[in-house]
Amino acid sequence: MRKALDTLYDAAAWAAAFFMVGVLVMVLASVVGRLAGFNLRGSDAYAGYSMAAAAFLALAHTLKRGEHIRVNLFLERFGPKVTHALELWSHAAGTFFCAVLAVFCARLVWQSWTFNDVSQGNDATPLWIPQIAMAAGAIVLFVAMADDFVLHLRRRHPHATKKAETEMKHME
Amino acid sequence: MDILITAVLIAFLFALLASALWIGLALLGVAWIGMELFTSRPVGDAMAVTIWGSSSSWTLTALPLFLWMGEILFRTRLSEDMFRGLAPWLQKIPGRLLHTNIIGCTIFAAVSGSSAATCATIGKMTLPELGRRGYPEDMTIGTLAGAGTLGLLIPPSIIMIVYGVTAEVSITKLFIAGVLPGLLLAGLFMGYTVIWSLLNPGRIPPPDAPMTFLQKVSTSRHLIGPVALIALVLGSIYVGIATATEAAALGVVGSLALSWMQGSMSRKVFAESLMGATRLYCMIALILAGAAFLTLSMGYIGLPRHLAEFITGLGLAPFWLLFALMVFFIVLGCFLDGISMVVLTMGVILPTIQKAGIDLVWFGIFIVLVVEMAQITPPVGFNLFVLQGMTKKQIPWIARVTMPLFFLMVAAVGLLYFFPAIVTWLPSRM
């Protein structure tokens, strides 16, 4: 079970990295296209879709690495009991909000599909296709959050937290 | 009644944030409840559509690309090159190698969008080198912390992209507008270092062995890489052949090439930089998604409009309005990071700013400067965390040695207010 879940997060993360490269490729394609005098239809829109896919598919992986930011002013100040209680609360609330997000992202895909929603741009993509990545990412995030909640309930520390310093340096 | 509910929502937001809920999710939760209370529109559907629209918007694509560029450059020998190229020229100026901090950060800021990355990359080299030569620790760390903040002001800049997308201001204009204020601030920092060194001549160690002019020129070849990257990224934006997004893509390619030519690129480094950038972007994207929904929800509640009417009704002079905002942001910066601060407040504050007749490009630069100040004030300041990690000093001590530079930044805000042309002149010439 543990193994399957971790594979799920990693797979989503690799897909996210793939779409990150996709953003670069799409933007470069439009630059090259303009210089060479041909117009790659919809490359702007595809760059946007790739960006959304990269962000959503990486959500669970980023959560697992402890890199989503939160205010930890109170989290670390008042001893292990308070920390545990706050972790339980924030993971419970987090699981709830992620569930809401996942449900409505999935519903958006379904709506775009039934109403035949097509992009306003010149790419004319049926929107449910790129939106699948958003829904998938939101669902995996929900799974990861619930997973962490359960781990906290059993008092197991969910992620081998690399300490703040190494991460912070990359933050703005 | 509305005001009461709004106050309750704001209190609820701060409670959620303080309870260590992830920032993006806290914004989303408050937006949800606010919208349930004020409209009969199906909230969930509105949320999904709004988040989709904001996360897939083309203007934002510059952000992940600039983050990736920073992750690549962080893993190159760029900081070493910069120190070697700059050091020989600075031996004669009072303060000597302390200026490598400031000039190094200024140059690196022009290829990096983030102040903590700037601080970490330059400090990686200057902290040990200056320490070995016996430069006073307080000045070394203080100037590094201060100059690191130039990463946000000198384009490219992550905060400017976020602000530009939120306020619907041209990111290209914001980038160009940031150049002169950035150089002004760097000038103020250098001036301060010079004056301090003249007042404390005993504390600056002797210069390194002198070099001939030709030797100096020859070591400067190390600067070619960074300078070429700057020319590629900023040049292409300024000349108008590339949008901010396209310049970011060129920057990624350029830094990959630079790293490859230095021999520091490998499959492992490539994968690390890519995953690092993806996670970093993902973290920001979650905040942006929550903020987009919160802005929508606030719009339904009518908070921005009410606030604008209320503040305009006070008849406050722009000076005091901006002063109040500066204080507000510095306080907010005590527990929130820069991006969260900007996305959280802009949706509410912008109508007020427009009503007060303040130019939105100028205001963007103002916000960036104020956010920078928040980065070096305790207890939460990312540059302070970075330096704490690198030097093992205590946060209060680092904050104290950075204080003089904080006041120089306040002075810079004053200069921008009285001479707005520092901001507006360059973009108007494009």
Coordinates of C-alpha atoms in Angstrom, one line a residue:
Chain A
M1 CA 0.0 0.0 0.0
R2 CA 2.8 2.4 1.1
K3 CA 4.7 1.5 -2.0
A4 CA 1.7 1.9 -4.3
L5 CA 0.9 5.4 -2.9
D6 CA 4.5 6.6 -3.2
T7 CA 4.6 5.4 -6.8
L8 CA 1.4 7.3 -7.5
Y9 CA 2.9 10.6 -6.2
D10 CA 6.2 10.0 -8.0
A11 CA 4.4 9.2 -11.3
A12 CA 2.4 12.4 -11.0
A13 CA 5.6 14.4 -10.2
W14 CA 7.3 13.0 -13.3
A15 CA 4.3 13.9 -15.4
A16 CA 4.5 17.4 -13.9
A17 CA 8.1 17.7 -14.8
F18 CA 7.2 16.6 -18.3
F19 CA 4.7 19.4 -18.6
M20 CA 7.2 21.8 -17.2
V21 CA 9.4 21.0 -20.2
G22 CA 6.3 21.3 -22.2
V23 CA 5.9 25.0 -21.2
L24 CA 9.4 25.7 -22.3
V25 CA 9.0 23.8 -25.6
M26 CA 5.7 25.6 -26.4
V27 CA 7.1 29.1 -25.7
L28 CA 10.2 28.3 -27.7
A29 CA 8.1 27.0 -30.5
S30 CA 6.2 30.2 -30.8
V31 CA 9.4 32.3 -30.7
V32 CA 11.0 30.1 -33.4
G33 CA 7.8 30.1 -35.4
R34 CA 7.7 33.9 -35.4
L35 CA 11.3 34.2 -36.4
A36 CA 10.9 31.7 -39.2
G37 CA 7.7 33.2 -40.4
F38 CA 5.2 30.5 -39.6
N39 CA 2.5 30.7 -37.0
L40 CA 2.2 27.8 -34.7
R41 CA -1.5 27.8 -34.0
G42 CA -2.4 27.9 -30.3
S43 CA 1.1 27.5 -28.8
D44 CA 0.3 30.2 -26.3
A45 CA -2.7 28.3 -25.1
Y46 CA -0.8 25.0 -25.0
A47 CA 1.9 26.7 -22.8
G48 CA -0.8 27.7 -20.4
Y49 CA -2.3 24.2 -20.3
S50 CA 1.1 22.7 -19.7
M51 CA 1.7 25.1 -16.9
A52 CA -1.6 24.2 -15.2
A53 CA -0.8 20.5 -15.6
A54 CA 2.7 20.9 -14.2
A55 CA 1.3 22.8 -11.1
F56 CA -1.5 20.4 -10.3
L57 CA 0.3 17.1 -11.0
A58 CA 3.2 18.2 -8.7
L59 CA 0.9 19.1 -5.8
A60 CA 1.0 15.8 -3.9
H61 CA 4.8 15.4 -4.4
T62 CA 5.4 18.9 -3.2
L63 CA 3.2 18.3 -0.1
K64 CA 5.1 15.1 0.6
R65 CA 8.4 16.9 0.5
G66 CA 7.0 19.5 2.9
E67 CA 7.5 22.3 0.5
H68 CA 4.1 23.8 0.4
I69 CA 4.3 26.8 2.7
R70 CA 2.3 27.4 5.8
V71 CA 2.7 29.7 8.8
N72 CA 4.7 27.6 11.3
L73 CA 5.0 30.3 13.9
F74 CA 2.8 28.4 16.3
L75 CA 3.5 25.0 15.0
E76 CA 7.0 24.7 16.4
R77 CA 6.7 26.9 19.4
F78 CA 4.7 25.2 22.1
G79 CA 6.0 21.7 22.4
P80 CA 5.1 18.4 20.8
K81 CA 1.6 18.1 22.1
V82 CA 0.5 21.4 20.5
T83 CA 2.4 20.5 17.4
H84 CA 0.6 17.1 17.2
A85 CA -2.8 18.7 17.7
L86 CA -2.2 21.4 15.1
E87 CA -0.9 18.8 12.6
L88 CA -4.1 16.8 13.1
W89 CA -6.3 19.8 12.7
S90 CA -4.5 21.2 9.7
H91 CA -4.4 17.8 7.9
A92 CA -8.1 17.2 8.7
A93 CA -9.1 20.6 7.3
G94 CA -6.6 20.2 4.5
T95 CA -8.1 16.8 3.6
F96 CA -11.6 18.4 3.5
F97 CA -10.6 21.3 1.3
C98 CA -8.6 19.1 -1.0
A99 CA -11.7 16.8 -1.3
V100 CA -13.8 19.8 -2.3
L101 CA -11.2 20.9 -4.8
A102 CA -10.9 17.4 -6.3
V103 CA -14.7 17.0 -6.6
F104 CA -15.3 20.3 -8.4
C105 CA -12.2 20.0 -10.6
A106 CA -13.5 16.6 -11.8
R107 CA -17.0 18.1 -12.2
L108 CA -15.5 20.9 -14.3
V109 CA -14.0 18.2 -16.7
W110 CA -17.4 16.5 -16.9
Q111 CA -19.2 19.8 -17.6
S112 CA -16.7 20.9 -20.2
W113 CA -17.3 17.6 -21.9
T114 CA -21.1 17.6 -21.8
F115 CA -21.4 21.2 -22.9
N116 CA -18.7 20.8 -25.5
D117 CA -16.8 23.7 -24.1
V118 CA -14.1 24.8 -26.5
S119 CA -11.2 27.2 -25.9
Q120 CA -11.8 30.8 -26.8
G121 CA -8.3 31.1 -28.3
N122 CA -7.3 30.1 -31.8
D123 CA -6.3 26.7 -30.6
A124 CA -10.0 25.7 -30.3
T125 CA -9.1 22.8 -27.9
P126 CA -12.0 21.0 -26.3
L127 CA -11.3 22.2 -22.7
W128 CA -12.0 18.9 -21.0
I129 CA -8.8 17.5 -22.3
P130 CA -6.3 19.8 -20.6
Q131 CA -8.6 20.0 -17.6
I132 CA -8.1 16.3 -17.0
A133 CA -4.6 17.0 -15.7
M134 CA -6.0 19.5 -13.2
A135 CA -8.6 17.1 -11.9
A136 CA -6.1 14.2 -11.7
G137 CA -3.6 16.4 -9.8
A138 CA -6.3 17.5 -7.4
I139 CA -7.4 13.9 -6.8
V140 CA -3.8 12.8 -6.1
L141 CA -3.3 15.7 -3.7
F142 CA -6.4 14.7 -1.8
V143 CA -5.0 11.1 -1.6
A144 CA -1.7 12.5 -0.3
M145 CA -3.3 14.7 2.2
A146 CA -5.6 11.9 3.6
D147 CA -2.5 9.7 3.6
D148 CA -0.6 12.2 5.8
F149 CA -3.6 12.7 8.0
V150 CA -3.7 8.9 8.7
L151 CA 0.1 8.9 9.3
H152 CA -0.3 11.7 11.9
L153 CA -3.1 9.8 13.6
R154 CA -0.8 6.9 14.0
R155 CA 1.8 9.3 15.2
R156 CA 4.2 8.5 12.4
H157 CA 6.0 11.4 10.9
P158 CA 4.9 11.5 7.3
H159 CA 7.8 13.1 5.5
A160 CA 11.5 13.0 6.2
T161 CA 11.5 16.7 6.5
K162 CA 14.5 18.2 5.0
K163 CA 15.1 21.2 7.3
A164 CA 13.8 24.6 6.3
E165 CA 17.2 26.2 5.5
T166 CA 17.9 24.1 2.4
E167 CA 14.5 24.8 1.0
M168 CA 14.0 28.4 1.9
K169 CA 17.0 29.5 -0.1
H170 CA 15.1 28.8 -3.2
M171 CA 12.0 30.6 -2.1
E172 CA 11.6 34.0 -3.6
Chain B
M1 CA -24.0 43.9 8.8
D2 CA -21.7 43.4 5.8
I3 CA -18.8 45.0 7.6
L4 CA -19.4 42.6 10.5
I5 CA -19.3 39.6 8.2
T6 CA -16.2 40.9 6.5
A7 CA -14.5 41.3 9.8
V8 CA -15.4 37.8 10.8
L9 CA -14.1 36.4 7.5
I10 CA -10.8 38.2 7.9
A11 CA -10.5 37.0 11.5
F12 CA -11.3 33.5 10.2
L13 CA -8.6 33.8 7.6
F14 CA -6.0 34.7 10.1
A15 CA -7.1 31.9 12.4
L16 CA -6.8 29.4 9.6
L17 CA -3.3 30.8 8.6
A18 CA -2.1 30.7 12.2
S19 CA -3.3 27.2 12.7
A20 CA -0.7 26.1 10.1
L21 CA -3.1 25.2 7.4
W22 CA -1.3 25.5 4.0
I23 CA -1.7 29.1 2.8
G24 CA -3.3 28.3 -0.6
L25 CA -5.9 26.0 1.1
A26 CA -6.6 28.6 3.8
L27 CA -7.4 31.2 1.1
L28 CA -9.6 28.7 -0.7
G29 CA -11.5 27.9 2.4
V30 CA -12.2 31.4 3.4
A31 CA -13.2 32.3 -0.2
W32 CA -15.6 29.4 -0.1
I33 CA -17.3 30.4 3.1
G34 CA -17.5 34.0 2.0
M35 CA -19.1 33.2 -1.2
E36 CA -21.6 30.8 0.3
L37 CA -22.7 33.6 2.6
F38 CA -23.1 36.3 0.0
T39 CA -24.3 34.7 -3.2
S40 CA -26.7 32.0 -4.4
R41 CA -24.4 31.1 -7.3
P42 CA -23.1 27.5 -7.3
V43 CA -19.9 28.1 -5.4
G44 CA -18.0 25.0 -6.3
D45 CA -18.4 25.4 -10.1
A46 CA -17.3 29.1 -9.8
M47 CA -14.3 28.0 -7.9
A48 CA -13.2 25.3 -10.4
V49 CA -13.6 27.7 -13.4
T50 CA -11.8 30.5 -11.7
I51 CA -8.9 28.3 -10.6
W52 CA -8.6 26.8 -14.1
G53 CA -8.6 30.2 -15.7
S54 CA -5.9 31.6 -13.4
S55 CA -3.7 28.5 -13.5
S56 CA -3.7 28.2 -17.3
S57 CA -3.3 31.9 -18.1
W58 CA -0.6 32.6 -20.7
T59 CA 0.8 35.7 -18.9
L60 CA 1.7 33.6 -15.9
T61 CA 3.9 31.2 -17.9
A62 CA 6.9 33.5 -17.4
L63 CA 6.9 32.5 -13.7
P64 CA 7.7 28.8 -13.9
L65 CA 10.3 29.5 -16.6
F66 CA 12.1 32.1 -14.5
L67 CA 12.0 29.8 -11.5
W68 CA 13.6 27.1 -13.6
M69 CA 16.3 29.4 -14.8
G70 CA 17.1 30.3 -11.2
E71 CA 17.3 26.6 -10.3
I72 CA 19.8 25.9 -13.1
L73 CA 22.0 28.9 -12.3
F74 CA 22.1 28.0 -8.6
R75 CA 23.7 24.8 -9.7
T76 CA 26.4 26.3 -11.8
R77 CA 29.8 27.9 -10.9
L78 CA 28.3 31.3 -11.6
S79 CA 28.9 32.7 -8.0
E80 CA 32.6 31.7 -8.1
D81 CA 33.0 33.3 -11.6
M82 CA 31.4 36.4 -10.4
F83 CA 33.6 36.8 -7.4
R84 CA 36.7 36.2 -9.3
G85 CA 35.7 38.6 -12.1
L86 CA 34.7 41.4 -9.7
A87 CA 37.3 41.2 -6.9
P88 CA 40.3 42.7 -8.7
W89 CA 38.5 45.9 -9.6
L90 CA 37.2 46.6 -6.1
Q91 CA 40.5 46.6 -4.1
K92 CA 40.9 50.4 -4.2
I93 CA 37.3 51.5 -3.2
P94 CA 36.8 52.1 0.5
G95 CA 35.2 48.9 1.7
R96 CA 37.0 46.8 -0.9
L97 CA 35.6 43.4 -1.3
L98 CA 32.4 44.2 0.7
H99 CA 31.3 45.6 -2.6
T100 CA 31.4 42.1 -4.2
N101 CA 28.3 41.4 -2.2
I102 CA 26.4 44.4 -3.5
I103 CA 27.6 44.3 -7.1
G104 CA 27.5 40.6 -7.3
C105 CA 23.9 40.6 -6.1
T106 CA 23.0 43.4 -8.5
I107 CA 24.3 41.4 -11.4
F108 CA 22.8 38.1 -10.3
A109 CA 19.5 39.8 -9.6
A110 CA 19.4 40.6 -13.3
V111 CA 19.2 36.9 -14.2
S112 CA 17.3 35.8 -11.1
G113 CA 13.8 36.5 -10.1
S114 CA 14.1 35.9 -6.4
S115 CA 15.9 37.6 -3.6
A116 CA 16.5 34.5 -1.4
A117 CA 18.1 32.7 -4.4
T118 CA 20.2 35.8 -5.1
C119 CA 21.3 36.0 -1.5
A120 CA 22.2 32.3 -1.3
T121 CA 24.0 32.2 -4.7
I122 CA 26.2 35.2 -4.0
G123 CA 26.7 34.4 -0.3
K124 CA 27.9 30.9 -1.2
M125 CA 31.1 32.5 -2.5
T126 CA 31.5 35.8 -0.7
L127 CA 30.8 34.7 2.9
P128 CA 33.8 32.2 3.0
E129 CA 36.1 34.4 0.9
L130 CA 35.5 37.6 2.9
G131 CA 35.6 35.7 6.2
R132 CA 39.0 34.2 5.2
R133 CA 40.4 37.7 4.5
G134 CA 39.2 39.0 7.8
Y135 CA 36.4 41.3 6.8
P136 CA 34.1 42.3 9.7
E137 CA 31.3 39.8 9.9
D138 CA 28.6 42.2 10.7
M139 CA 29.2 44.2 7.6
T140 CA 29.7 41.2 5.4
I141 CA 26.4 39.6 6.4
G142 CA 24.5 42.9 6.6
T143 CA 25.4 44.0 3.1
L144 CA 24.6 40.6 1.7
A145 CA 21.2 40.5 3.4
G146 CA 20.4 44.0 2.1
A147 CA 21.8 43.5 -1.4
G148 CA 20.1 40.1 -1.7
T149 CA 16.8 41.9 -1.8
L150 CA 17.7 43.4 -5.1
G151 CA 16.8 40.1 -6.6
L152 CA 13.2 41.1 -6.4
L153 CA 13.5 44.7 -7.6
I154 CA 15.9 44.2 -10.5
P155 CA 14.1 42.3 -13.3
P156 CA 13.3 39.5 -13.8
S157 CA 11.3 39.3 -10.7
I158 CA 8.8 36.7 -9.5
I159 CA 6.9 39.2 -7.4
M160 CA 6.5 41.6 -10.4
I161 CA 5.0 38.8 -12.5
V162 CA 2.6 38.0 -9.7
Y163 CA 1.7 41.6 -9.2
G164 CA 1.4 42.2 -13.0
V165 CA -1.0 39.3 -13.4
T166 CA -3.1 40.3 -10.4
A167 CA -3.2 44.0 -11.3
E168 CA -3.4 43.5 -15.0
V169 CA -0.3 45.7 -15.6
S170 CA 2.2 44.9 -18.3
I171 CA 4.9 42.7 -16.9
T172 CA 7.3 44.0 -19.5
K173 CA 6.7 47.6 -18.2
L174 CA 7.1 46.6 -14.6
F175 CA 10.4 44.8 -15.4
I176 CA 11.8 47.9 -17.2
A177 CA 10.5 50.2 -14.4
G178 CA 12.4 48.2 -11.8
V179 CA 15.8 48.8 -13.4
L180 CA 16.6 52.3 -12.2
P181 CA 15.2 51.9 -8.7
G182 CA 17.3 48.7 -8.4
L183 CA 20.4 50.6 -9.4
L184 CA 19.5 53.4 -7.1
L185 CA 19.2 51.1 -4.2
A186 CA 22.5 49.3 -5.1
G187 CA 24.1 52.8 -5.2
L188 CA 22.7 53.7 -1.8
F189 CA 24.1 50.4 -0.4
M190 CA 27.5 51.0 -1.9
G191 CA 27.6 54.6 -0.7
Y192 CA 26.8 53.4 2.8
T193 CA 29.6 50.8 2.6
V194 CA 32.1 53.5 1.5
I195 CA 31.1 55.9 4.3
W196 CA 31.2 53.2 6.9
S197 CA 34.6 52.1 5.8
L198 CA 36.0 55.7 5.8
L199 CA 34.6 56.0 9.4
N200 CA 36.1 52.6 10.5
P201 CA 39.4 52.4 8.6
G202 CA 40.9 49.9 11.0
R203 CA 38.2 47.3 10.4
I204 CA 38.8 46.7 6.7
P205 CA 41.6 44.3 5.9
P206 CA 44.4 45.2 3.5
P207 CA 43.9 44.6 -0.2
D208 CA 44.9 41.4 -2.0
A209 CA 48.2 41.3 -4.0
P210 CA 47.9 43.9 -6.7
M211 CA 47.3 42.9 -10.3
T212 CA 48.3 44.6 -13.5
F213 CA 45.6 46.1 -15.6
L214 CA 45.9 43.3 -18.1
Q215 CA 45.6 40.6 -15.5
K216 CA 42.4 42.4 -14.2
V217 CA 40.9 42.4 -17.6
S218 CA 41.8 38.8 -18.1
T219 CA 40.1 37.7 -14.9
S220 CA 37.1 39.7 -15.9
R221 CA 36.4 37.1 -18.7
H222 CA 34.7 35.2 -15.9
L223 CA 31.9 37.8 -16.0
I224 CA 31.2 37.2 -19.7
G225 CA 28.7 34.4 -18.9
P226 CA 26.4 36.3 -16.6
V227 CA 26.6 39.4 -18.7
A228 CA 25.7 37.6 -21.8
L229 CA 22.7 36.1 -20.0
I230 CA 21.6 39.5 -18.8
A231 CA 21.9 40.8 -22.4
L232 CA 19.8 37.9 -23.7
V233 CA 17.0 38.2 -21.1
L234 CA 16.7 41.9 -20.4
G235 CA 18.0 43.0 -23.7
S236 CA 15.3 41.1 -25.6
I237 CA 12.6 42.5 -23.4
Y238 CA 13.8 46.1 -23.6
V239 CA 14.3 46.1 -27.4
G240 CA 10.8 44.7 -27.6
I241 CA 11.6 41.5 -29.6
A242 CA 10.4 39.3 -26.7
T243 CA 7.7 39.3 -24.2
A244 CA 8.5 38.5 -20.6
T245 CA 7.5 34.9 -21.1
E246 CA 9.6 34.5 -24.2
A247 CA 12.6 36.1 -22.5
A248 CA 12.2 33.6 -19.7
A249 CA 12.3 30.7 -22.2
L250 CA 15.4 32.2 -23.8
G251 CA 16.9 32.5 -20.3
V252 CA 16.3 28.9 -19.5
V253 CA 18.0 27.9 -22.8
G254 CA 20.8 30.4 -22.1
S255 CA 21.5 29.1 -18.6
L256 CA 21.4 25.5 -19.8
A257 CA 24.0 26.5 -22.4
L258 CA 26.1 28.4 -19.8
S259 CA 26.0 25.5 -17.4
W260 CA 26.9 23.0 -20.2
M261 CA 29.8 25.1 -21.3
Q262 CA 31.1 25.4 -17.7
G263 CA 30.9 21.6 -17.5
S264 CA 28.5 21.7 -14.5
M265 CA 25.6 20.2 -16.4
S266 CA 24.8 16.6 -16.2
R267 CA 21.7 14.5 -16.3
K268 CA 21.4 14.5 -12.6
V269 CA 21.8 18.3 -12.4
F270 CA 19.2 18.7 -15.1
A271 CA 16.7 16.5 -13.4
E272 CA 17.3 18.2 -10.0
S273 CA 16.9 21.7 -11.4
L274 CA 13.7 20.6 -13.3
M275 CA 12.1 18.9 -10.2
G276 CA 13.2 21.8 -8.0
A277 CA 11.6 24.3 -10.2
T278 CA 8.5 22.2 -10.6
R279 CA 8.0 22.0 -6.8
L280 CA 8.7 25.6 -6.3
Y281 CA 6.3 26.6 -9.0
C282 CA 3.7 24.2 -7.6
M283 CA 4.0 25.7 -4.2
I284 CA 3.4 29.2 -5.6
A285 CA 0.6 28.0 -7.9
L286 CA -1.4 26.6 -5.0
I287 CA -1.2 30.1 -3.3
L288 CA -2.2 31.8 -6.6
A289 CA -5.1 29.4 -7.1
G290 CA -6.4 30.1 -3.7
A291 CA -5.9 33.8 -4.1
A292 CA -7.7 33.9 -7.5
F293 CA -10.8 32.3 -5.9
L294 CA -10.5 34.6 -2.9
T295 CA -10.4 37.6 -5.2
L296 CA -13.5 36.4 -6.9
S297 CA -15.3 35.9 -3.6
M298 CA -14.2 39.3 -2.3
G299 CA -15.6 40.8 -5.4
Y300 CA -19.1 39.3 -4.6
I301 CA -18.9 40.6 -1.1
G302 CA -17.9 44.0 -2.4
L303 CA -15.1 44.4 0.0
P304 CA -12.7 46.1 -2.5
R305 CA -15.3 48.6 -3.5
H306 CA -16.4 49.4 0.0
L307 CA -12.8 49.8 1.1
A308 CA -12.1 52.1 -1.8
E309 CA -15.1 54.2 -1.0
F310 CA -14.3 54.3 2.7
I311 CA -10.6 55.3 2.3
T312 CA -11.5 57.8 -0.4
G313 CA -14.1 59.2 2.0
L314 CA -11.3 59.8 4.5
G315 CA -9.7 62.2 2.1
L316 CA -6.3 60.8 2.9
A317 CA -3.4 62.4 1.0
P318 CA -1.6 59.7 -1.2
F319 CA 1.5 60.2 0.9
W320 CA -0.3 59.0 4.1
L321 CA -2.1 56.3 2.3
L322 CA 1.2 54.9 1.0
F323 CA 2.8 55.3 4.4
A324 CA 0.0 53.4 6.0
L325 CA 0.3 50.7 3.4
M326 CA 4.1 50.5 4.0
V327 CA 3.6 50.0 7.7
F328 CA 0.8 47.5 7.1
F329 CA 2.9 45.4 4.7
I330 CA 5.9 45.4 7.0
V331 CA 3.7 44.1 9.8
L332 CA 2.1 41.5 7.6
G333 CA 5.6 40.5 6.4
C334 CA 6.2 39.4 10.0
F335 CA 4.4 36.2 9.3
L336 CA 3.6 35.9 5.6
D337 CA 5.9 35.5 2.6
G338 CA 6.1 38.1 -0.2
I339 CA 3.9 36.4 -2.8
S340 CA 1.2 35.5 -0.3
M341 CA 1.2 39.1 0.9
V342 CA 0.8 40.5 -2.6
V343 CA -1.9 38.1 -3.8
L344 CA -3.8 38.4 -0.6
T345 CA -4.0 42.2 -0.5
M346 CA -4.0 43.3 -4.2
G347 CA -7.5 42.2 -5.0
V348 CA -8.7 44.3 -2.1
I349 CA -6.4 47.3 -2.3
L350 CA -6.1 48.0 -6.0
P351 CA -9.4 49.9 -6.5
T352 CA -8.4 52.2 -3.6
I353 CA -5.1 52.9 -5.3
Q354 CA -6.7 53.6 -8.6
K355 CA -9.2 55.9 -7.0
A356 CA -6.3 57.8 -5.3
G357 CA -4.9 58.4 -8.8
I358 CA -1.7 56.4 -8.2
D359 CA 0.1 55.0 -11.2
L360 CA -0.2 51.2 -11.1
V361 CA 3.3 50.6 -12.5
W362 CA 4.8 53.0 -9.9
F363 CA 2.7 51.2 -7.2
G364 CA 4.0 47.9 -8.4
I365 CA 7.6 49.0 -7.8
F366 CA 6.6 50.5 -4.5
I367 CA 5.0 47.1 -3.4
V368 CA 8.1 45.2 -4.5
L369 CA 10.3 47.5 -2.4
V370 CA 8.1 47.2 0.6
V371 CA 7.9 43.4 0.2
E372 CA 11.7 43.4 0.1
M373 CA 11.8 45.2 3.4
A374 CA 9.6 42.6 4.8
Q375 CA 12.1 39.9 3.6
I376 CA 14.7 41.3 6.0
T377 CA 12.6 42.0 9.1
P378 CA 12.1 39.3 11.8
P379 CA 10.5 37.0 12.8
V380 CA 9.7 35.9 9.2
G381 CA 12.0 37.1 6.5
F382 CA 13.2 34.6 4.0
N383 CA 16.6 36.3 3.5
L384 CA 17.2 36.1 7.2
F385 CA 16.4 32.3 7.1
V386 CA 18.7 31.8 4.2
L387 CA 21.5 33.7 6.0
Q388 CA 20.8 31.9 9.2
G389 CA 21.2 28.6 7.4
M390 CA 24.5 29.7 5.8
T391 CA 26.2 31.4 8.8
K392 CA 24.7 29.7 11.8
K393 CA 24.1 33.1 13.4
Q394 CA 20.9 33.9 15.3
I395 CA 18.1 35.7 13.5
P396 CA 18.0 38.7 15.9
W397 CA 21.7 39.3 15.3
I398 CA 21.4 39.1 11.5
A399 CA 18.4 41.4 11.7
R400 CA 20.4 43.9 13.7
V401 CA 23.4 44.0 11.3
T402 CA 20.9 44.4 8.5
M403 CA 19.1 47.3 10.1
P404 CA 21.0 50.1 8.5
L405 CA 20.2 48.7 5.1
F406 CA 16.6 48.5 6.0
F407 CA 16.6 52.2 6.7
L408 CA 18.3 52.8 3.3
M409 CA 15.4 51.0 1.7
V410 CA 13.0 53.3 3.5
A411 CA 15.0 56.2 2.2
A412 CA 14.7 54.7 -1.3
V413 CA 10.9 54.5 -1.0
G414 CA 11.0 58.2 -0.1
L415 CA 13.1 59.0 -3.1
L416 CA 10.7 57.1 -5.4
Y417 CA 7.8 59.0 -3.9
F418 CA 9.3 62.5 -4.4
F419 CA 10.9 61.6 -7.8
P420 CA 8.5 59.2 -9.4
A421 CA 10.4 59.7 -12.7
I422 CA 13.0 57.2 -11.4
V423 CA 10.3 54.6 -12.0
T424 CA 8.4 56.0 -14.9
W425 CA 11.1 57.4 -17.1
L426 CA 12.6 54.3 -18.5
P427 CA 9.3 52.5 -19.4
S428 CA 8.1 55.7 -21.1
R429 CA 11.1 55.6 -23.4
M430 CA 10.4 52.1 -24.7

